[in-house]
PDB file of C-alpha atoms in Angstrom:
ATOM      1  CA  UNK A   1      -6.771 -17.125  -5.619  1.00  0.00           C
ATOM      2  CA  UNK A   2      -5.078 -14.309  -4.843  1.00  0.00           C
ATOM      3  CA  UNK A   3      -5.769 -12.816  -1.446  1.00  0.00           C
ATOM      4  CA  UNK A   4      -7.244 -10.271  -1.469  1.00  0.00           C
ATOM      5  CA  UNK A   5      -8.881  -9.005  -5.268  1.00  0.00           C
ATOM      6  CA  UNK A   6     -11.264  -6.343  -6.030  1.00  0.00           C
ATOM      7  CA  UNK A   7     -13.477  -5.573  -9.377  1.00  0.00           C
ATOM      8  CA  UNK A   8     -10.683  -3.348 -11.078  1.00  0.00           C
ATOM      9  CA  UNK A   9     -12.984  -1.708 -13.538  1.00  0.00           C
ATOM     10  CA  UNK A  10     -13.316   1.197 -14.605  1.00  0.00           C
ATOM     11  CA  UNK A  11     -16.298   2.096 -12.618  1.00  0.00           C
ATOM     12  CA  UNK A  12     -18.399   4.948 -13.319  1.00  0.00           C
ATOM     13  CA  UNK A  13     -20.493   7.306 -11.092  1.00  0.00           C
ATOM     14  CA  UNK A  14     -22.124  10.230 -11.472  1.00  0.00           C
ATOM     15  CA  UNK A  15     -21.722  13.014  -9.902  1.00  0.00           C
ATOM     16  CA  UNK A  16     -23.496  13.390  -6.149  1.00  0.00           C
ATOM     17  CA  UNK A  17     -24.583   9.513  -6.536  1.00  0.00           C
ATOM     18  CA  UNK A  18     -22.904   6.229  -4.243  1.00  0.00           C
ATOM     19  CA  UNK A  19     -20.453   5.201  -5.282  1.00  0.00           C
ATOM     20  CA  UNK A  20     -19.954   1.132  -4.305  1.00  0.00           C
ATOM     21  CA  UNK A  21     -16.564  -0.544  -3.624  1.00  0.00           C
ATOM     22  CA  UNK A  22     -15.630  -3.886  -3.078  1.00  0.00           C
ATOM     23  CA  UNK A  23     -13.048  -6.715  -2.028  1.00  0.00           C
ATOM     24  CA  UNK A  24     -13.568  -9.321  -0.778  1.00  0.00           C
ATOM     25  CA  UNK A  25      -9.689 -12.150   1.484  1.00  0.00           C
ATOM     26  CA  UNK A  26      -9.013 -15.115   1.556  1.00  0.00           C
ATOM     27  CA  UNK A  27      -7.179 -15.569   4.504  1.00  0.00           C
ATOM     28  CA  UNK A  28      -9.897 -16.330   7.221  1.00  0.00           C
ATOM     29  CA  UNK A  29      -8.206 -15.582   9.941  1.00  0.00           C
ATOM     30  CA  UNK A  30      -7.346 -11.747   9.050  1.00  0.00           C
ATOM     31  CA  UNK A  31      -8.409  -9.037  11.811  1.00  0.00           C
ATOM     32  CA  UNK A  32      -8.122  -5.232   9.956  1.00  0.00           C
ATOM     33  CA  UNK A  33      -8.847  -4.159   6.763  1.00  0.00           C
ATOM     34  CA  UNK A  34      -7.763  -0.409   4.631  1.00  0.00           C
ATOM     35  CA  UNK A  35      -9.180   1.678   2.489  1.00  0.00           C
ATOM     36  CA  UNK A  36      -6.249   4.092   0.711  1.00  0.00           C
ATOM     37  CA  UNK A  37      -7.059   6.366  -1.895  1.00  0.00           C
ATOM     38  CA  UNK A  38      -4.331   6.575  -4.983  1.00  0.00           C
ATOM     39  CA  UNK A  39      -4.525   9.804  -6.910  1.00  0.00           C
ATOM     40  CA  UNK A  40      -2.652   9.046 -10.253  1.00  0.00           C
ATOM     41  CA  UNK A  41       1.577   8.877  -9.280  1.00  0.00           C
ATOM     42  CA  UNK A  42       1.095   9.786  -5.851  1.00  0.00           C
ATOM     43  CA  UNK A  43       1.191   7.585  -2.948  1.00  0.00           C
ATOM     44  CA  UNK A  44      -1.587   6.198  -1.128  1.00  0.00           C
ATOM     45  CA  UNK A  45      -3.220   7.672   0.792  1.00  0.00           C
ATOM     46  CA  UNK A  46      -5.035   6.195   4.594  1.00  0.00           C
ATOM     47  CA  UNK A  47      -9.125   7.186   3.950  1.00  0.00           C
ATOM     48  CA  UNK A  48     -10.293   4.112   6.022  1.00  0.00           C
ATOM     49  CA  UNK A  49     -10.091   1.473   7.961  1.00  0.00           C
ATOM     50  CA  UNK A  50     -12.143  -1.437  10.128  1.00  0.00           C
ATOM     51  CA  UNK A  51     -11.936  -4.146  12.438  1.00  0.00           C
ATOM     52  CA  UNK A  52     -15.226  -5.326  13.603  1.00  0.00           C
ATOM     53  CA  UNK A  53     -18.504  -6.886  11.314  1.00  0.00           C
ATOM     54  CA  UNK A  54     -20.567  -3.885  10.853  1.00  0.00           C
ATOM     55  CA  UNK A  55     -20.379   0.035   9.294  1.00  0.00           C
ATOM     56  CA  UNK A  56     -18.375   1.957  10.652  1.00  0.00           C
ATOM     57  CA  UNK A  57     -18.790   6.027   9.001  1.00  0.00           C
ATOM     58  CA  UNK A  58     -17.009   8.887   8.719  1.00  0.00           C
ATOM     59  CA  UNK A  59     -17.838  11.435   6.855  1.00  0.00           C
ATOM     60  CA  UNK A  60     -19.014  10.612   3.067  1.00  0.00           C
ATOM     61  CA  UNK A  61     -17.348   7.512   3.278  1.00  0.00           C
ATOM     62  CA  UNK A  62     -18.784   4.265   4.880  1.00  0.00           C
ATOM     63  CA  UNK A  63     -16.287   1.412   5.243  1.00  0.00           C
ATOM     64  CA  UNK A  64     -18.472  -2.607   5.640  1.00  0.00           C
ATOM     65  CA  UNK A  65     -17.357  -6.148   7.267  1.00  0.00           C
ATOM     66  CA  UNK A  66     -18.169  -9.400   6.458  1.00  0.00           C
ATOM     67  CA  UNK A  67     -15.867 -11.522   8.601  1.00  0.00           C
ATOM     68  CA  UNK A  68     -18.528 -15.475   7.352  1.00  0.00           C
ATOM     69  CA  UNK A  69     -18.777 -13.741   3.775  1.00  0.00           C
ATOM     70  CA  UNK A  70     -15.330 -12.410   3.814  1.00  0.00           C
ATOM     71  CA  UNK A  71     -16.051  -9.464   2.205  1.00  0.00           C
ATOM     72  CA  UNK A  72     -15.795  -5.731   2.988  1.00  0.00           C
ATOM     73  CA  UNK A  73     -16.359  -2.498   1.459  1.00  0.00           C
ATOM     74  CA  UNK A  74     -16.660   0.585   0.786  1.00  0.00           C
ATOM     75  CA  UNK A  75     -19.467   3.929   0.344  1.00  0.00           C
ATOM     76  CA  UNK A  76     -18.687   6.519  -1.008  1.00  0.00           C
ATOM     77  CA  UNK A  77     -21.684   9.117  -0.840  1.00  0.00           C
ATOM     78  CA  UNK A  78     -22.612  12.707  -2.401  1.00  0.00           C
ATOM     79  CA  UNK A  79     -19.726  12.131  -5.241  1.00  0.00           C
ATOM     80  CA  UNK A  80     -17.744  14.592  -6.219  1.00  0.00           C
ATOM     81  CA  UNK A  81     -14.790  15.275  -8.949  1.00  0.00           C
ATOM     82  CA  UNK A  82     -11.715  15.318  -6.320  1.00  0.00           C
ATOM     83  CA  UNK A  83     -13.721  11.218  -5.300  1.00  0.00           C
ATOM     84  CA  UNK A  84     -11.830   9.949  -9.101  1.00  0.00           C
ATOM     85  CA  UNK A  85      -8.424   8.221  -7.788  1.00  0.00           C
ATOM     86  CA  UNK A  86      -7.816   4.198  -7.258  1.00  0.00           C
ATOM     87  CA  UNK A  87      -9.130   2.672  -4.212  1.00  0.00           C
ATOM     88  CA  UNK A  88      -6.621   0.162  -3.013  1.00  0.00           C
ATOM     89  CA  UNK A  89      -8.154  -2.275  -0.178  1.00  0.00           C
ATOM     90  CA  UNK A  90      -5.281  -3.976   2.372  1.00  0.00           C
ATOM     91  CA  UNK A  91      -6.018  -7.100   4.505  1.00  0.00           C
ATOM     92  CA  UNK A  92      -3.741  -7.975   7.983  1.00  0.00           C
ATOM     93  CA  UNK A  93      -3.359 -10.860   9.081  1.00  0.00           C
ATOM     94  CA  UNK A  94      -2.464 -11.276  12.854  1.00  0.00           C
ATOM     95  CA  UNK A  95      -2.101  -8.395  15.484  1.00  0.00           C
ATOM     96  CA  UNK A  96       0.694  -7.240  16.242  1.00  0.00           C
ATOM     97  CA  UNK A  97       2.204  -8.148  13.154  1.00  0.00           C
ATOM     98  CA  UNK A  98       1.566  -5.211  10.460  1.00  0.00           C
ATOM     99  CA  UNK A  99       1.836  -6.067   7.239  1.00  0.00           C
ATOM    100  CA  UNK A 100      -0.593  -5.469   5.078  1.00  0.00           C
ATOM    101  CA  UNK A 101      -1.688  -7.236   1.750  1.00  0.00           C
ATOM    102  CA  UNK A 102      -3.308  -4.903  -0.903  1.00  0.00           C
ATOM    103  CA  UNK A 103      -5.694  -5.873  -3.667  1.00  0.00           C
ATOM    104  CA  UNK A 104      -4.552  -4.793  -7.425  1.00  0.00           C
ATOM    105  CA  UNK A 105      -7.389  -1.803  -6.922  1.00  0.00           C
ATOM    106  CA  UNK A 106     -10.634  -0.093  -8.350  1.00  0.00           C
ATOM    107  CA  UNK A 107     -10.399   3.033 -10.369  1.00  0.00           C
ATOM    108  CA  UNK A 108     -13.100   4.970  -9.641  1.00  0.00           C
ATOM    109  CA  UNK A 109     -15.006   7.561 -12.279  1.00  0.00           C
ATOM    110  CA  UNK A 110     -17.164  10.415 -11.059  1.00  0.00           C
ATOM    111  CA  UNK A 111     -18.335  12.181 -14.267  1.00  0.00           C
ATOM    112  CA  UNK A 112     -19.627  15.805 -13.489  1.00  0.00           C
TER     113      UNK A 112
ATOM    114  CA  UNK B   1       6.678  17.861  10.071  1.00  0.00           C
ATOM    115  CA  UNK B   2       6.631  14.068  10.946  1.00  0.00           C
ATOM    116  CA  UNK B   3       6.361  12.058   7.785  1.00  0.00           C
ATOM    117  CA  UNK B   4       8.959   9.285   5.221  1.00  0.00           C
ATOM    118  CA  UNK B   5      11.455  11.056   2.520  1.00  0.00           C
ATOM    119  CA  UNK B   6      11.476   8.948  -0.376  1.00  0.00           C
ATOM    120  CA  UNK B   7      14.847  10.105  -2.797  1.00  0.00           C
ATOM    121  CA  UNK B   8      14.962  10.330  -5.402  1.00  0.00           C
ATOM    122  CA  UNK B   9      11.441  11.362  -6.849  1.00  0.00           C
ATOM    123  CA  UNK B  10      13.152  10.160 -10.482  1.00  0.00           C
ATOM    124  CA  UNK B  11      14.991   7.501 -11.045  1.00  0.00           C
ATOM    125  CA  UNK B  12      16.788   6.258 -14.477  1.00  0.00           C
ATOM    126  CA  UNK B  13      19.082   2.566 -14.486  1.00  0.00           C
ATOM    127  CA  UNK B  14      21.281   1.312 -17.177  1.00  0.00           C
ATOM    128  CA  UNK B  15      21.545  -2.537 -18.480  1.00  0.00           C
ATOM    129  CA  UNK B  16      23.758  -4.233 -15.600  1.00  0.00           C
ATOM    130  CA  UNK B  17      24.246  -1.123 -12.703  1.00  0.00           C
ATOM    131  CA  UNK B  18      22.973  -1.369  -9.255  1.00  0.00           C
ATOM    132  CA  UNK B  19      20.657   1.299  -7.637  1.00  0.00           C
ATOM    133  CA  UNK B  20      19.586   2.602  -4.773  1.00  0.00           C
ATOM    134  CA  UNK B  21      17.426   4.445  -3.364  1.00  0.00           C
ATOM    135  CA  UNK B  22      16.260   6.153  -0.455  1.00  0.00           C
ATOM    136  CA  UNK B  23      14.048   6.169   2.004  1.00  0.00           C
ATOM    137  CA  UNK B  24      14.178   8.528   5.775  1.00  0.00           C
ATOM    138  CA  UNK B  25      11.487   8.594   8.718  1.00  0.00           C
ATOM    139  CA  UNK B  26      11.348  10.703  11.698  1.00  0.00           C
ATOM    140  CA  UNK B  27       8.164   9.202  12.699  1.00  0.00           C
ATOM    141  CA  UNK B  28       9.443   7.744  15.210  1.00  0.00           C
ATOM    142  CA  UNK B  29       8.124   4.645  13.776  1.00  0.00           C
ATOM    143  CA  UNK B  30       9.173   0.572  14.293  1.00  0.00           C
ATOM    144  CA  UNK B  31       8.668  -1.444  10.815  1.00  0.00           C
ATOM    145  CA  UNK B  32      10.070  -0.027   7.245  1.00  0.00           C
ATOM    146  CA  UNK B  33       7.931  -1.937   4.101  1.00  0.00           C
ATOM    147  CA  UNK B  34       9.266  -1.268   0.554  1.00  0.00           C
ATOM    148  CA  UNK B  35       6.331  -2.466  -2.208  1.00  0.00           C
ATOM    149  CA  UNK B  36       6.451  -2.458  -5.451  1.00  0.00           C
ATOM    150  CA  UNK B  37       3.606  -1.025  -8.120  1.00  0.00           C
ATOM    151  CA  UNK B  38       3.500  -1.607 -11.467  1.00  0.00           C
ATOM    152  CA  UNK B  39       1.024  -0.120 -14.024  1.00  0.00           C
ATOM    153  CA  UNK B  40      -2.483  -0.917 -13.195  1.00  0.00           C
ATOM    154  CA  UNK B  41      -1.103  -3.138 -10.539  1.00  0.00           C
ATOM    155  CA  UNK B  42      -1.584  -3.263  -6.553  1.00  0.00           C
ATOM    156  CA  UNK B  43       1.821  -2.728  -4.032  1.00  0.00           C
ATOM    157  CA  UNK B  44       3.083  -6.409  -3.959  1.00  0.00           C
ATOM    158  CA  UNK B  45       6.249  -6.314  -1.201  1.00  0.00           C
ATOM    159  CA  UNK B  46       9.564  -6.581  -1.917  1.00  0.00           C
ATOM    160  CA  UNK B  47      11.580  -6.457   1.711  1.00  0.00           C
ATOM    161  CA  UNK B  48      10.179  -5.692   5.712  1.00  0.00           C
ATOM    162  CA  UNK B  49      11.893  -5.059   8.794  1.00  0.00           C
ATOM    163  CA  UNK B  50       9.656  -4.403  12.289  1.00  0.00           C
ATOM    164  CA  UNK B  51      13.463  -4.293  14.089  1.00  0.00           C
ATOM    165  CA  UNK B  52      17.590  -2.366  13.226  1.00  0.00           C
ATOM    166  CA  UNK B  53      19.734  -5.046  12.237  1.00  0.00           C
ATOM    167  CA  UNK B  54      16.091  -6.739  11.210  1.00  0.00           C
ATOM    168  CA  UNK B  55      14.544  -7.501   7.972  1.00  0.00           C
ATOM    169  CA  UNK B  56      12.281 -10.751   5.827  1.00  0.00           C
ATOM    170  CA  UNK B  57      11.713 -11.137   2.393  1.00  0.00           C
ATOM    171  CA  UNK B  58       8.460 -10.290   0.945  1.00  0.00           C
ATOM    172  CA  UNK B  59       6.366 -12.075  -1.927  1.00  0.00           C
ATOM    173  CA  UNK B  60       9.043 -10.511  -4.969  1.00  0.00           C
ATOM    174  CA  UNK B  61      12.169 -10.076  -2.863  1.00  0.00           C
ATOM    175  CA  UNK B  62      14.856 -11.976  -6.105  1.00  0.00           C
ATOM    176  CA  UNK B  63      16.769  -8.868  -7.320  1.00  0.00           C
ATOM    177  CA  UNK B  64      15.990  -6.215  -3.764  1.00  0.00           C
ATOM    178  CA  UNK B  65      18.362  -5.991  -1.037  1.00  0.00           C
ATOM    179  CA  UNK B  66      17.977  -3.322   1.995  1.00  0.00           C
ATOM    180  CA  UNK B  67      19.830  -3.222   4.888  1.00  0.00           C
ATOM    181  CA  UNK B  68      17.798  -1.555   8.409  1.00  0.00           C
ATOM    182  CA  UNK B  69      21.166   0.227  10.226  1.00  0.00           C
ATOM    183  CA  UNK B  70      18.910   3.117  11.887  1.00  0.00           C
ATOM    184  CA  UNK B  71      16.236   3.073  12.885  1.00  0.00           C
ATOM    185  CA  UNK B  72      14.986   5.799  11.088  1.00  0.00           C
ATOM    186  CA  UNK B  73      16.817   4.954   7.775  1.00  0.00           C
ATOM    187  CA  UNK B  74      15.838   1.581   4.957  1.00  0.00           C
ATOM    188  CA  UNK B  75      17.354   1.914   2.485  1.00  0.00           C
ATOM    189  CA  UNK B  76      16.742  -0.273  -0.599  1.00  0.00           C
ATOM    190  CA  UNK B  77      19.394  -1.302  -3.696  1.00  0.00           C
ATOM    191  CA  UNK B  78      17.363  -2.862  -7.000  1.00  0.00           C
ATOM    192  CA  UNK B  79      20.853  -5.019  -8.067  1.00  0.00           C
ATOM    193  CA  UNK B  80      21.570  -5.922 -11.719  1.00  0.00           C
ATOM    194  CA  UNK B  81      19.758  -9.914 -11.094  1.00  0.00           C
ATOM    195  CA  UNK B  82      16.249  -7.841 -10.662  1.00  0.00           C
ATOM    196  CA  UNK B  83      15.535  -8.031 -14.660  1.00  0.00           C
ATOM    197  CA  UNK B  84      12.415  -5.715 -14.493  1.00  0.00           C
ATOM    198  CA  UNK B  85      12.872  -2.714 -12.040  1.00  0.00           C
ATOM    199  CA  UNK B  86      10.550  -0.466 -13.537  1.00  0.00           C
ATOM    200  CA  UNK B  87       7.748   0.188 -11.443  1.00  0.00           C
ATOM    201  CA  UNK B  88       7.190   2.791  -8.867  1.00  0.00           C
ATOM    202  CA  UNK B  89       8.812   2.189  -5.728  1.00  0.00           C
ATOM    203  CA  UNK B  90       7.041   3.218  -2.627  1.00  0.00           C
ATOM    204  CA  UNK B  91       8.634   2.856   1.476  1.00  0.00           C
ATOM    205  CA  UNK B  92       6.138   3.213   4.286  1.00  0.00           C
ATOM    206  CA  UNK B  93       6.291   2.732   8.242  1.00  0.00           C
ATOM    207  CA  UNK B  94       4.325   1.573  10.574  1.00  0.00           C
ATOM    208  CA  UNK B  95       3.645   1.403  14.631  1.00  0.00           C
ATOM    209  CA  UNK B  96       4.914  -1.802  16.006  1.00  0.00           C
ATOM    210  CA  UNK B  97       2.114  -3.533  19.231  1.00  0.00           C
ATOM    211  CA  UNK B  98      -0.120  -1.510  19.072  1.00  0.00           C
ATOM    212  CA  UNK B  99      -3.195  -3.417  16.328  1.00  0.00           C
ATOM    213  CA  UNK B 100      -2.542  -2.817  12.985  1.00  0.00           C
ATOM    214  CA  UNK B 101      -2.991   1.390  11.745  1.00  0.00           C
ATOM    215  CA  UNK B 102      -1.963   1.699   9.076  1.00  0.00           C
ATOM    216  CA  UNK B 103       0.748   2.608   6.884  1.00  0.00           C
ATOM    217  CA  UNK B 104       1.903   5.806   6.142  1.00  0.00           C
ATOM    218  CA  UNK B 105       3.466   6.129   2.627  1.00  0.00           C
ATOM    219  CA  UNK B 106       6.528   8.202   0.842  1.00  0.00           C
ATOM    220  CA  UNK B 107       5.875  10.058  -2.159  1.00  0.00           C
ATOM    221  CA  UNK B 108       7.770   7.085  -3.888  1.00  0.00           C
ATOM    222  CA  UNK B 109      10.284   6.507  -6.027  1.00  0.00           C
ATOM    223  CA  UNK B 110       9.465   5.791 -10.198  1.00  0.00           C
ATOM    224  CA  UNK B 111      11.867   3.945 -11.797  1.00  0.00           C
ATOM    225  CA  UNK B 112      12.849   3.287 -15.449  1.00  0.00           C
ATOM    226  CA  UNK B 113      15.870   1.046 -17.276  1.00  0.00           C
ATOM    227  CA  UNK B 114      17.233   3.346 -19.726  1.00  0.00           C
TER     228      UNK B 114
END
């Protein structure tokens, strides 16, 4: 079992709809969770971080964490063509060691 | 402006050559990392360093070497022992001891074997 798993997609969503991206992780000791957006040929950029169970909202983005189910998701509301990118889920095991383990990413396409 | 600079942006390596990728940061971050990304894949950790003069192997260290002589610099050498080095290489840095706040990434180096 991979440590961090994502559906590779591609995931196609109409413009203006909600895009839902999912990630599961294998290590119950994982403490911190991140979502990165990566445009083709570019480096990843951090868009959301979440540390506690529940929802965290930032603009059109909502991260959801369920540690009991070892599941973290990212919702993008009012999807725009500029949201078309690969979204990487990353997990950190312990505070004090910032090493991240990444999933393979989900490719999202917003259809105008 | 603070950030991470990777150079060169594109690099071509002949069979049997060693090549070195540069990574410099002026963010005063303690930790630095090297990741490799293959097409359609996530990031795989090669090496990381939490303090000067100390570094640890990641998941795919074979065929690579690093040094950390200065806080600002963490160069990666791809040796001839790395049989499939064609990939996108990303350097990142982060603060230590304040809980994981996520990485800052450089713009990457695309290495191609010719």
